[in-house]
Amino acid sequence: MAKLVVFGATGYAGGKIGAEALRRGHEVVGVARNAGSVPEGVEARQGSLHDEELVAQVAKDADVIVVATPARELDGKKLIDAVPALARIASENGVRLSFVGGAASLHVAEGGPRLFDTPEFPAEYKDEAGSHAEVLGLLREQPESLDWFYVSPAAEFGAWTPGERKGEFRIGGDVLLTDENGKSHIGGDDFAIAYVDEIEQPKHRRARFTVAY
């Protein structure tokens, strides 16, 4: 049994990952700005990943830290601002650090541009997409002592398209996965299955992978 600390436990991805981990018998601590909204069965902690003292407290007896928060600026800070402290604390405590990333930093084809660099990518999402890409870039610069992984969902992923639990999906690397119709999508439950699978049986150490049907 592993102990997960989930930042963003009340969000879509964080909630799905926490629920899947609980279903498998793992222990889950959920950190959120509103602890009263943390799902049943999850140990609730109120706070922010920008609070280094809190991060250090919850990391002490954790196995994995899951960061499932927006990358764009919130309350004057971006996710990337918290990465150096998260990396240091995780490394000092022997905790695996993991992130729910975005699909837009995936390449549209091997050797091709990233999704958010293509002309058709919506301008209103570029800030969030670029911020996620910066986080991934900074993780890749961290010392070998830090064990991390970063999961990019398919292009269509979120509460607006939850899908049905299938238990079947494909795993890729840095290139966007699409089906035979050119669609890139993944349901929340199946994304969470892939995420918790990686926690239980690590196959992508210090690497990004993607999940899609």
CSV table of N, CA and C in Angstrom, one decimal, residues 36-200:
chain,number,residue,atom,x,y,z
A,36,GLY,N,-12.9,21.4,3.1
A,36,GLY,CA,-14.3,20.9,3.3
A,36,GLY,C,-14.8,20.2,2.0
A,37,SER,N,-14.2,20.5,0.9
A,37,SER,CA,-14.6,19.9,-0.4
A,37,SER,C,-13.9,18.6,-0.8
A,38,VAL,N,-12.9,18.2,0.1
A,38,VAL,CA,-12.2,17.0,-0.2
A,38,VAL,C,-13.1,15.8,-0.1
A,39,PRO,N,-13.0,14.8,-1.1
A,39,PRO,CA,-13.9,13.7,-1.1
A,39,PRO,C,-13.8,12.8,0.1
A,40,GLU,N,-14.9,12.1,0.4
A,40,GLU,CA,-15.0,11.2,1.5
A,40,GLU,C,-13.9,10.1,1.3
A,41,GLY,N,-13.3,9.7,2.4
A,41,GLY,CA,-12.3,8.6,2.4
A,41,GLY,C,-10.9,9.2,2.2
A,42,VAL,N,-10.8,10.4,1.9
A,42,VAL,CA,-9.5,11.1,1.7
A,42,VAL,C,-9.2,11.9,2.9
A,43,GLU,N,-8.0,11.8,3.5
A,43,GLU,CA,-7.6,12.6,4.6
A,43,GLU,C,-7.4,14.1,4.1
A,44,ALA,N,-8.2,15.0,4.7
A,44,ALA,CA,-8.2,16.4,4.1
A,44,ALA,C,-7.1,17.2,4.9
A,45,ARG,N,-6.4,18.0,4.1
A,45,ARG,CA,-5.5,19.0,4.6
A,45,ARG,C,-5.8,20.3,3.8
A,46,GLN,N,-5.9,21.4,4.5
A,46,GLN,CA,-6.1,22.7,3.8
A,46,GLN,C,-4.8,23.4,3.6
A,47,GLY,N,-4.6,23.9,2.4
A,47,GLY,CA,-3.4,24.6,2.1
A,47,GLY,C,-3.1,24.7,0.7
A,48,SER,N,-1.8,25.0,0.4
A,48,SER,CA,-1.4,25.3,-1.0
A,48,SER,C,0.0,24.6,-1.2
A,49,LEU,N,0.3,24.2,-2.4
A,49,LEU,CA,1.6,23.7,-2.7
A,49,LEU,C,2.7,24.7,-2.7
A,50,HIS,N,2.3,26.0,-2.6
A,50,HIS,CA,3.3,27.1,-2.5
A,50,HIS,C,3.7,27.3,-1.0
A,51,ASP,N,3.1,26.6,-0.1
A,51,ASP,CA,3.5,26.6,1.3
A,51,ASP,C,4.5,25.6,1.6
A,52,GLU,N,5.8,26.0,1.6
A,52,GLU,CA,6.9,25.0,1.7
A,52,GLU,C,6.8,24.2,3.0
A,53,GLU,N,6.4,24.9,4.1
A,53,GLU,CA,6.3,24.2,5.4
A,53,GLU,C,5.2,23.1,5.3
A,54,LEU,N,4.1,23.3,4.7
A,54,LEU,CA,3.1,22.3,4.5
A,54,LEU,C,3.6,21.2,3.7
A,55,VAL,N,4.2,21.5,2.6
A,55,VAL,CA,4.7,20.5,1.7
A,55,VAL,C,5.7,19.6,2.4
A,56,ALA,N,6.6,20.2,3.2
A,56,ALA,CA,7.5,19.4,4.0
A,56,ALA,C,6.8,18.5,5.0
A,57,GLN,N,5.8,19.0,5.6
A,57,GLN,CA,5.0,18.2,6.6
A,57,GLN,C,4.4,16.9,5.9
A,58,VAL,N,3.7,17.1,4.8
A,58,VAL,CA,3.0,16.0,4.2
A,58,VAL,C,3.9,15.1,3.5
A,59,ALA,N,5.1,15.5,3.1
A,59,ALA,CA,6.0,14.7,2.4
A,59,ALA,C,6.8,13.7,3.3
A,60,LYS,N,6.8,14.0,4.6
A,60,LYS,CA,7.6,13.2,5.5
A,60,LYS,C,7.3,11.7,5.5
A,61,ASP,N,6.1,11.3,5.4
A,61,ASP,CA,5.8,9.8,5.4
A,61,ASP,C,5.0,9.4,4.1
A,62,ALA,N,5.2,10.2,3.0
A,62,ALA,CA,4.5,9.9,1.8
A,62,ALA,C,5.4,9.1,0.9
A,63,ASP,N,4.7,8.4,0.0
A,63,ASP,CA,5.5,7.7,-1.1
A,63,ASP,C,5.5,8.4,-2.4
A,64,VAL,N,4.3,9.1,-2.7
A,64,VAL,CA,4.2,9.8,-3.9
A,64,VAL,C,3.4,11.1,-3.7
A,65,ILE,N,3.9,12.2,-4.3
A,65,ILE,CA,3.2,13.4,-4.3
A,65,ILE,C,2.6,13.6,-5.7
A,66,VAL,N,1.3,13.8,-5.8
A,66,VAL,CA,0.6,14.1,-7.0
A,66,VAL,C,0.2,15.5,-7.1
A,67,VAL,N,0.7,16.2,-8.2
A,67,VAL,CA,0.3,17.6,-8.4
A,67,VAL,C,-0.7,17.7,-9.5
A,68,ALA,N,-1.9,18.0,-9.1
A,68,ALA,CA,-3.0,18.1,-10.1
A,68,ALA,C,-3.7,19.4,-10.1
A,69,THR,N,-2.9,20.5,-10.2
A,69,THR,CA,-3.4,21.8,-10.1
A,69,THR,C,-3.2,22.6,-11.4
A,70,PRO,N,-3.9,23.6,-11.7
A,70,PRO,CA,-3.6,24.4,-12.9
A,70,PRO,C,-2.2,25.0,-12.9
A,71,ALA,N,-1.6,25.1,-14.1
A,71,ALA,CA,-0.3,25.6,-14.2
A,71,ALA,C,-0.3,27.2,-14.3
A,72,ARG,N,-1.4,27.7,-14.8
A,72,ARG,CA,-1.4,29.2,-15.0
A,72,ARG,C,-1.4,29.9,-13.7
A,73,GLU,N,-1.3,31.2,-13.7
A,73,GLU,CA,-1.1,32.0,-12.5
A,73,GLU,C,-2.4,32.0,-11.7
A,74,LEU,N,-2.3,31.7,-10.4
A,74,LEU,CA,-3.4,31.8,-9.5
A,74,LEU,C,-2.9,32.5,-8.2
A,75,ASP,N,-3.6,33.5,-7.8
A,75,ASP,CA,-3.2,34.3,-6.6
A,75,ASP,C,-1.8,34.8,-6.7
A,76,GLY,N,-1.4,35.2,-7.9
A,76,GLY,CA,-0.1,35.8,-8.1
A,76,GLY,C,1.0,34.8,-8.3
A,77,LYS,N,0.8,33.5,-8.3
A,77,LYS,CA,1.9,32.5,-8.5
A,77,LYS,C,1.5,31.5,-9.5
A,78,LYS,N,2.5,31.0,-10.2
A,78,LYS,CA,2.3,29.9,-11.2
A,78,LYS,C,2.8,28.6,-10.6
A,79,LEU,N,2.3,27.5,-11.1
A,79,LEU,CA,2.7,26.2,-10.7
A,79,LEU,C,4.3,26.1,-10.7
A,80,ILE,N,4.9,26.6,-11.7
A,80,ILE,CA,6.3,26.4,-11.9
A,80,ILE,C,7.1,27.1,-10.7
A,81,ASP,N,6.5,28.1,-10.1
A,81,ASP,CA,7.1,28.7,-8.9
A,81,ASP,C,7.3,27.8,-7.7
A,82,ALA,N,6.4,26.8,-7.7
A,82,ALA,CA,6.5,25.8,-6.6
A,82,ALA,C,7.4,24.6,-6.9
A,83,VAL,N,7.8,24.5,-8.1
A,83,VAL,CA,8.5,23.2,-8.5
A,83,VAL,C,9.9,23.1,-7.8
A,84,PRO,N,10.7,24.2,-7.7
A,84,PRO,CA,12.0,24.0,-7.0
A,84,PRO,C,11.9,23.4,-5.6
A,85,ALA,N,11.0,24.0,-4.8
A,85,ALA,CA,10.8,23.5,-3.4
A,85,ALA,C,10.2,22.1,-3.4
A,86,LEU,N,9.2,21.9,-4.3
A,86,LEU,CA,8.6,20.5,-4.4
A,86,LEU,C,9.7,19.5,-4.7
A,87,ALA,N,10.6,19.8,-5.7
A,87,ALA,CA,11.6,18.9,-6.1
A,87,ALA,C,12.6,18.7,-4.9
A,88,ARG,N,13.0,19.7,-4.3
A,88,ARG,CA,14.0,19.6,-3.2
A,88,ARG,C,13.4,18.7,-2.0
A,89,ILE,N,12.2,19.0,-1.6
A,89,ILE,CA,11.5,18.3,-0.5
A,89,ILE,C,11.3,16.9,-0.9
A,90,ALA,N,10.8,16.6,-2.1
A,90,ALA,CA,10.6,15.2,-2.5
A,90,ALA,C,11.9,14.5,-2.5
A,91,SER,N,13.0,15.1,-3.0
A,91,SER,CA,14.3,14.4,-3.1
A,91,SER,C,14.8,14.1,-1.7
A,92,GLU,N,14.7,15.1,-0.8
A,92,GLU,CA,15.2,14.9,0.6
A,92,GLU,C,14.4,13.8,1.3
A,93,ASN,N,13.2,13.6,1.0
A,93,ASN,CA,12.3,12.6,1.7
A,93,ASN,C,12.2,11.3,0.9
A,94,GLY,N,12.8,11.2,-0.3
A,94,GLY,CA,12.7,10.0,-1.0
A,94,GLY,C,11.3,9.7,-1.6
A,95,VAL,N,10.6,10.8,-1.9
A,95,VAL,CA,9.3,10.7,-2.4
A,95,VAL,C,9.3,10.9,-3.9
A,96,ARG,N,8.4,10.1,-4.6
A,96,ARG,CA,8.3,10.3,-6.0
A,96,ARG,C,7.4,11.4,-6.3
A,97,LEU,N,7.8,12.3,-7.2
A,97,LEU,CA,7.0,13.5,-7.5
A,97,LEU,C,6.4,13.3,-8.8
A,98,SER,N,5.1,13.6,-8.9
A,98,SER,CA,4.3,13.4,-10.2
A,98,SER,C,3.4,14.6,-10.5
A,99,PHE,N,3.2,14.7,-11.8
A,99,PHE,CA,2.3,15.9,-12.2
A,99,PHE,C,1.3,15.4,-13.2
A,100,VAL,N,0.1,16.0,-13.1
A,100,VAL,CA,-0.9,15.9,-14.2
A,100,VAL,C,-0.6,17.1,-15.1
A,101,GLY,N,-0.1,16.8,-16.3
A,101,GLY,CA,0.3,17.9,-17.2
A,101,GLY,C,-0.8,18.2,-18.2
A,102,GLY,N,-0.4,18.8,-19.3
A,102,GLY,CA,-1.4,19.1,-20.3
A,102,GLY,C,-1.0,18.4,-21.6
A,103,ALA,N,-2.0,18.3,-22.5
A,103,ALA,CA,-1.8,17.6,-23.8
A,103,ALA,C,-1.1,18.5,-24.8
A,104,ALA,N,-1.2,19.9,-24.6
A,104,ALA,CA,-0.7,20.8,-25.6
A,104,ALA,C,0.8,20.8,-25.8
A,105,SER,N,1.6,20.3,-24.8
A,105,SER,CA,3.0,20.3,-25.0
A,105,SER,C,3.5,19.0,-25.8
A,106,LEU,N,2.5,18.1,-26.1
A,106,LEU,CA,2.8,16.9,-26.9
A,106,LEU,C,3.1,17.4,-28.3
A,107,HIS,N,4.0,16.6,-29.0
A,107,HIS,CA,4.2,16.9,-30.4
A,107,HIS,C,3.1,16.3,-31.3
A,108,VAL,N,2.7,16.9,-32.3
A,108,VAL,CA,1.6,16.4,-33.2
A,108,VAL,C,2.1,15.2,-34.0
A,109,ALA,N,3.4,15.1,-34.2
A,109,ALA,CA,4.0,14.0,-34.9
A,109,ALA,C,5.5,13.9,-34.5
A,110,GLU,N,6.1,12.8,-34.7
A,110,GLU,CA,7.5,12.6,-34.4
A,110,GLU,C,8.3,13.7,-35.1
A,111,GLY,N,9.0,14.5,-34.3
A,111,GLY,CA,9.8,15.6,-34.9
A,111,GLY,C,9.0,16.8,-35.3
A,112,GLY,N,7.7,16.8,-35.1
A,112,GLY,CA,6.8,17.9,-35.5
A,112,GLY,C,6.7,18.9,-34.4
A,113,PRO,N,5.9,19.9,-34.6
A,113,PRO,CA,5.7,21.0,-33.6
A,113,PRO,C,4.8,20.5,-32.4
A,114,ARG,N,4.9,21.2,-31.3
A,114,ARG,CA,4.1,20.9,-30.2
A,114,ARG,C,2.6,21.4,-30.5
A,115,LEU,N,1.7,20.7,-29.9
A,115,LEU,CA,0.3,21.1,-30.3
A,115,LEU,C,0.0,22.6,-30.1
A,116,PHE,N,0.5,23.2,-29.0
A,116,PHE,CA,0.2,24.6,-28.8
A,116,PHE,C,1.0,25.5,-29.7
A,117,ASP,N,1.9,25.0,-30.5
A,117,ASP,CA,2.6,25.8,-31.5
A,117,ASP,C,2.0,25.7,-32.9
A,118,THR,N,0.9,25.0,-33.0
A,118,THR,CA,0.3,24.9,-34.3
A,118,THR,C,-0.7,26.1,-34.5
A,119,PRO,N,-0.9,26.5,-35.7
A,119,PRO,CA,-1.8,27.7,-36.0
A,119,PRO,C,-3.2,27.5,-35.5
A,120,GLU,N,-3.7,26.3,-35.5
A,120,GLU,CA,-5.1,26.1,-35.1
A,120,GLU,C,-5.3,26.1,-33.6
A,121,PHE,N,-4.2,26.1,-32.8
A,121,PHE,CA,-4.4,26.0,-31.3
A,121,PHE,C,-5.0,27.3,-30.8
A,122,PRO,N,-6.1,27.2,-30.0
A,122,PRO,CA,-6.8,28.4,-29.5
A,122,PRO,C,-6.0,29.3,-28.7
A,123,ALA,N,-6.0,30.5,-29.0
A,123,ALA,CA,-5.1,31.5,-28.3
A,123,ALA,C,-5.4,31.6,-26.8
A,124,GLU,N,-6.7,31.4,-26.4
A,124,GLU,CA,-7.1,31.6,-25.0
A,124,GLU,C,-6.5,30.5,-24.1
A,125,TYR,N,-6.0,29.4,-24.7
A,125,TYR,CA,-5.5,28.3,-23.9
A,125,TYR,C,-3.9,28.3,-23.9
A,126,LYS,N,-3.3,29.2,-24.6
A,126,LYS,CA,-1.9,29.2,-24.8
A,126,LYS,C,-1.1,29.4,-23.5
A,127,ASP,N,-1.6,30.3,-22.6
A,127,ASP,CA,-1.0,30.6,-21.4
A,127,ASP,C,-0.9,29.4,-20.5
A,128,GLU,N,-2.0,28.7,-20.3
A,128,GLU,CA,-2.0,27.4,-19.5
A,128,GLU,C,-1.1,26.4,-20.1
A,129,ALA,N,-1.2,26.2,-21.4
A,129,ALA,CA,-0.4,25.2,-22.1
A,129,ALA,C,1.1,25.5,-22.0
A,130,GLY,N,1.5,26.8,-22.2
A,130,GLY,CA,2.9,27.1,-22.1
A,130,GLY,C,3.4,27.0,-20.7
A,131,SER,N,2.6,27.2,-19.7
A,131,SER,CA,3.0,27.1,-18.3
A,131,SER,C,3.2,25.6,-17.9
A,132,HIS,N,2.4,24.7,-18.5
A,132,HIS,CA,2.6,23.3,-18.2
A,132,HIS,C,3.9,22.8,-18.9
A,133,ALA,N,4.2,23.4,-20.1
A,133,ALA,CA,5.4,23.0,-20.8
A,133,ALA,C,6.6,23.4,-20.0
A,134,GLU,N,6.5,24.6,-19.4
A,134,GLU,CA,7.6,25.1,-18.6
A,134,GLU,C,7.9,24.2,-17.4
A,135,VAL,N,6.9,23.7,-16.8
A,135,VAL,CA,7.0,22.8,-15.6
A,135,VAL,C,7.8,21.5,-16.1
A,136,LEU,N,7.3,20.9,-17.2
A,136,LEU,CA,8.0,19.7,-17.7
A,136,LEU,C,9.5,20.0,-18.0
A,137,GLY,N,9.7,21.2,-18.6
A,137,GLY,CA,11.1,21.5,-18.9
A,137,GLY,C,12.0,21.6,-17.7
A,138,LEU,N,11.4,22.2,-16.6
A,138,LEU,CA,12.2,22.3,-15.4
A,138,LEU,C,12.4,21.0,-14.7
A,139,LEU,N,11.4,20.1,-14.8
A,139,LEU,CA,11.6,18.8,-14.2
A,139,LEU,C,12.7,18.0,-14.9
A,140,ARG,N,12.8,18.2,-16.2
A,140,ARG,CA,13.9,17.5,-16.9
A,140,ARG,C,15.3,18.0,-16.6
A,141,GLU,N,15.3,19.2,-15.9
A,141,GLU,CA,16.6,19.8,-15.5
A,141,GLU,C,17.0,19.4,-14.1
A,142,GLN,N,16.1,18.7,-13.4
A,142,GLN,CA,16.4,18.4,-12.0
A,142,GLN,C,17.5,17.3,-11.9
A,143,PRO,N,18.2,17.3,-10.7
A,143,PRO,CA,19.2,16.3,-10.5
A,143,PRO,C,18.7,14.8,-10.5
A,144,GLU,N,19.5,13.9,-10.8
A,144,GLU,CA,19.1,12.5,-10.9
A,144,GLU,C,18.6,12.0,-9.6
A,145,SER,N,18.8,12.6,-8.5
A,145,SER,CA,18.3,12.2,-7.2
A,145,SER,C,16.8,12.3,-7.1
A,146,LEU,N,16.2,13.1,-8.0
A,146,LEU,CA,14.7,13.3,-7.9
A,146,LEU,C,14.1,12.3,-8.9
A,147,ASP,N,13.2,11.5,-8.3
A,147,ASP,CA,12.4,10.5,-9.1
A,147,ASP,C,11.1,11.2,-9.4
A,148,TRP,N,10.8,11.4,-10.7
A,148,TRP,CA,9.5,12.1,-11.0
A,148,TRP,C,8.9,11.4,-12.3
A,149,PHE,N,7.6,11.7,-12.5
A,149,PHE,CA,6.9,11.4,-13.7
A,149,PHE,C,5.9,12.5,-14.0
A,150,TYR,N,5.5,12.6,-15.3
A,150,TYR,CA,4.6,13.7,-15.7
A,150,TYR,C,3.7,13.0,-16.7
A,151,VAL,N,2.4,13.2,-16.5
A,151,VAL,CA,1.4,12.5,-17.4
A,151,VAL,C,0.6,13.5,-18.2
A,152,SER,N,0.7,13.5,-19.5
A,152,SER,CA,-0.1,14.3,-20.4
A,152,SER,C,-1.3,13.5,-20.8
A,153,PRO,N,-2.5,14.0,-20.6
A,153,PRO,CA,-3.7,13.3,-21.1
A,153,PRO,C,-3.9,13.5,-22.6
A,154,ALA,N,-4.8,12.9,-23.2
A,154,ALA,CA,-5.2,13.1,-24.6
A,154,ALA,C,-5.7,14.5,-24.7
A,155,ALA,N,-5.9,15.0,-25.9
A,155,ALA,CA,-6.3,16.4,-26.2
A,155,ALA,C,-7.7,16.6,-25.6
A,156,GLU,N,-8.6,15.6,-25.7
A,156,GLU,CA,-9.9,15.8,-25.1
A,156,GLU,C,-9.9,15.1,-23.8
A,157,PHE,N,-9.9,15.8,-22.7
A,157,PHE,CA,-9.9,15.3,-21.3
A,157,PHE,C,-10.4,16.4,-20.4
A,158,GLY,N,-11.4,16.0,-19.5
A,158,GLY,CA,-11.9,16.9,-18.6
A,158,GLY,C,-13.3,16.6,-18.2
A,159,ALA,N,-13.8,17.4,-17.2
A,159,ALA,CA,-15.2,17.1,-16.7
A,159,ALA,C,-16.2,17.3,-17.8
A,160,TRP,N,-15.9,18.0,-18.8
A,160,TRP,CA,-16.9,18.2,-19.9
A,160,TRP,C,-17.0,17.0,-20.8
A,161,THR,N,-16.0,16.0,-20.7
A,161,THR,CA,-16.1,14.8,-21.5
A,161,THR,C,-15.6,13.6,-20.7
A,162,PRO,N,-16.3,13.3,-19.7
A,162,PRO,CA,-15.9,12.3,-18.7
A,162,PRO,C,-15.7,10.9,-19.3
A,163,GLY,N,-16.6,10.5,-20.2
A,163,GLY,CA,-16.5,9.2,-20.8
A,163,GLY,C,-16.9,8.1,-19.8
A,164,GLU,N,-16.8,6.9,-20.3
A,164,GLU,CA,-17.1,5.7,-19.4
A,164,GLU,C,-15.9,4.9,-19.2
A,165,ARG,N,-15.8,4.3,-18.0
A,165,ARG,CA,-14.7,3.5,-17.6
A,165,ARG,C,-14.6,2.3,-18.5
A,166,LYS,N,-13.4,2.2,-19.2
A,166,LYS,CA,-13.2,1.1,-20.1
A,166,LYS,C,-12.1,0.1,-19.6
A,167,GLY,N,-11.1,0.7,-18.9
A,167,GLY,CA,-10.0,-0.2,-18.5
A,167,GLY,C,-9.1,-0.5,-19.6
A,168,GLU,N,-9.2,0.1,-20.8
A,168,GLU,CA,-8.4,-0.1,-21.9
A,168,GLU,C,-7.9,1.3,-22.5
A,169,PHE,N,-6.7,1.4,-22.8
A,169,PHE,CA,-6.1,2.7,-23.3
A,169,PHE,C,-4.7,2.4,-23.8
A,170,ARG,N,-4.2,3.4,-24.5
A,170,ARG,CA,-2.8,3.3,-25.0
A,170,ARG,C,-1.9,4.2,-24.3
A,171,ILE,N,-0.6,3.8,-24.1
A,171,ILE,CA,0.4,4.7,-23.5
A,171,ILE,C,1.4,5.1,-24.6
A,172,GLY,N,1.7,6.4,-24.6
A,172,GLY,CA,2.6,6.9,-25.5
A,172,GLY,C,3.7,7.7,-24.8
A,173,GLY,N,4.5,8.4,-25.6
A,173,GLY,CA,5.6,9.2,-25.0
A,173,GLY,C,5.4,10.7,-25.2
A,174,ASP,N,6.1,11.3,-26.1
A,174,ASP,CA,6.0,12.8,-26.3
A,174,ASP,C,5.2,13.2,-27.5
A,175,VAL,N,4.5,12.2,-28.1
A,175,VAL,CA,3.7,12.5,-29.3
A,175,VAL,C,2.3,12.2,-29.0
A,176,LEU,N,1.4,13.1,-29.5
A,176,LEU,CA,0.0,13.0,-29.3
A,176,LEU,C,-0.6,11.8,-29.9
A,177,LEU,N,-1.4,11.0,-29.1
A,177,LEU,CA,-2.0,9.8,-29.6
A,177,LEU,C,-3.4,10.1,-30.1
A,178,THR,N,-3.7,9.6,-31.3
A,178,THR,CA,-5.1,9.7,-31.9
A,178,THR,C,-5.6,8.4,-32.3
A,179,ASP,N,-6.9,8.3,-32.4
A,179,ASP,CA,-7.5,7.0,-32.9
A,179,ASP,C,-7.6,7.0,-34.4
A,180,GLU,N,-8.3,6.0,-34.9
A,180,GLU,CA,-8.4,5.8,-36.4
A,180,GLU,C,-9.1,7.0,-37.0
A,181,ASN,N,-9.9,7.7,-36.2
A,181,ASN,CA,-10.6,8.8,-36.8
A,181,ASN,C,-9.9,10.2,-36.6
A,182,GLY,N,-8.7,10.1,-36.0
A,182,GLY,CA,-8.0,11.3,-35.8
A,182,GLY,C,-8.3,12.0,-34.5
A,183,LYS,N,-9.1,11.3,-33.6
A,183,LYS,CA,-9.6,11.9,-32.4
A,183,LYS,C,-8.6,11.5,-31.3
A,184,SER,N,-8.3,12.5,-30.4
A,184,SER,CA,-7.4,12.2,-29.2
A,184,SER,C,-8.2,12.5,-28.0
A,185,HIS,N,-8.6,11.4,-27.3
A,185,HIS,CA,-9.4,11.5,-26.1
A,185,HIS,C,-9.1,10.4,-25.1
A,186,ILE,N,-9.5,10.7,-23.8
A,186,ILE,CA,-9.4,9.8,-22.7
A,186,ILE,C,-10.4,10.2,-21.6
A,187,GLY,N,-11.0,9.2,-21.1
A,187,GLY,CA,-12.0,9.4,-20.0
A,187,GLY,C,-11.2,9.6,-18.6
A,188,GLY,N,-11.9,10.2,-17.7
A,188,GLY,CA,-11.2,10.5,-16.4
A,188,GLY,C,-10.8,9.3,-15.6
A,189,ASP,N,-11.7,8.3,-15.6
A,189,ASP,CA,-11.4,7.1,-14.9
A,189,ASP,C,-10.2,6.3,-15.5
A,190,ASP,N,-10.2,6.2,-16.8
A,190,ASP,CA,-9.1,5.5,-17.4
A,190,ASP,C,-7.8,6.3,-17.3
A,191,PHE,N,-7.8,7.6,-17.4
A,191,PHE,CA,-6.6,8.3,-17.1
A,191,PHE,C,-6.1,8.0,-15.7
A,192,ALA,N,-7.0,8.0,-14.7
A,192,ALA,CA,-6.6,7.7,-13.4
A,192,ALA,C,-6.1,6.3,-13.2
A,193,ILE,N,-6.6,5.3,-13.9
A,193,ILE,CA,-6.1,3.9,-13.9
A,193,ILE,C,-4.6,3.9,-14.3
A,194,ALA,N,-4.4,4.6,-15.5
A,194,ALA,CA,-3.0,4.7,-16.0
A,194,ALA,C,-2.1,5.3,-15.0
A,195,TYR,N,-2.5,6.4,-14.4
A,195,TYR,CA,-1.7,7.1,-13.4
A,195,TYR,C,-1.4,6.3,-12.2
A,196,VAL,N,-2.4,5.6,-11.6
A,196,VAL,CA,-2.1,4.8,-10.4
A,196,VAL,C,-1.3,3.5,-10.8
A,197,ASP,N,-1.5,3.0,-12.0
A,197,ASP,CA,-0.7,1.9,-12.5
A,197,ASP,C,0.8,2.3,-12.4
A,198,GLU,N,1.1,3.5,-12.8
A,198,GLU,CA,2.5,4.0,-12.8
A,198,GLU,C,3.0,4.1,-11.4
A,199,ILE,N,2.2,4.4,-10.5
A,199,ILE,CA,2.6,4.5,-9.1
A,199,ILE,C,2.9,3.1,-8.6
A,200,GLU,N,2.1,2.2,-8.9
A,200,GLU,CA,2.2,0.8,-8.4
A,200,GLU,C,3.4,0.1,-9.1
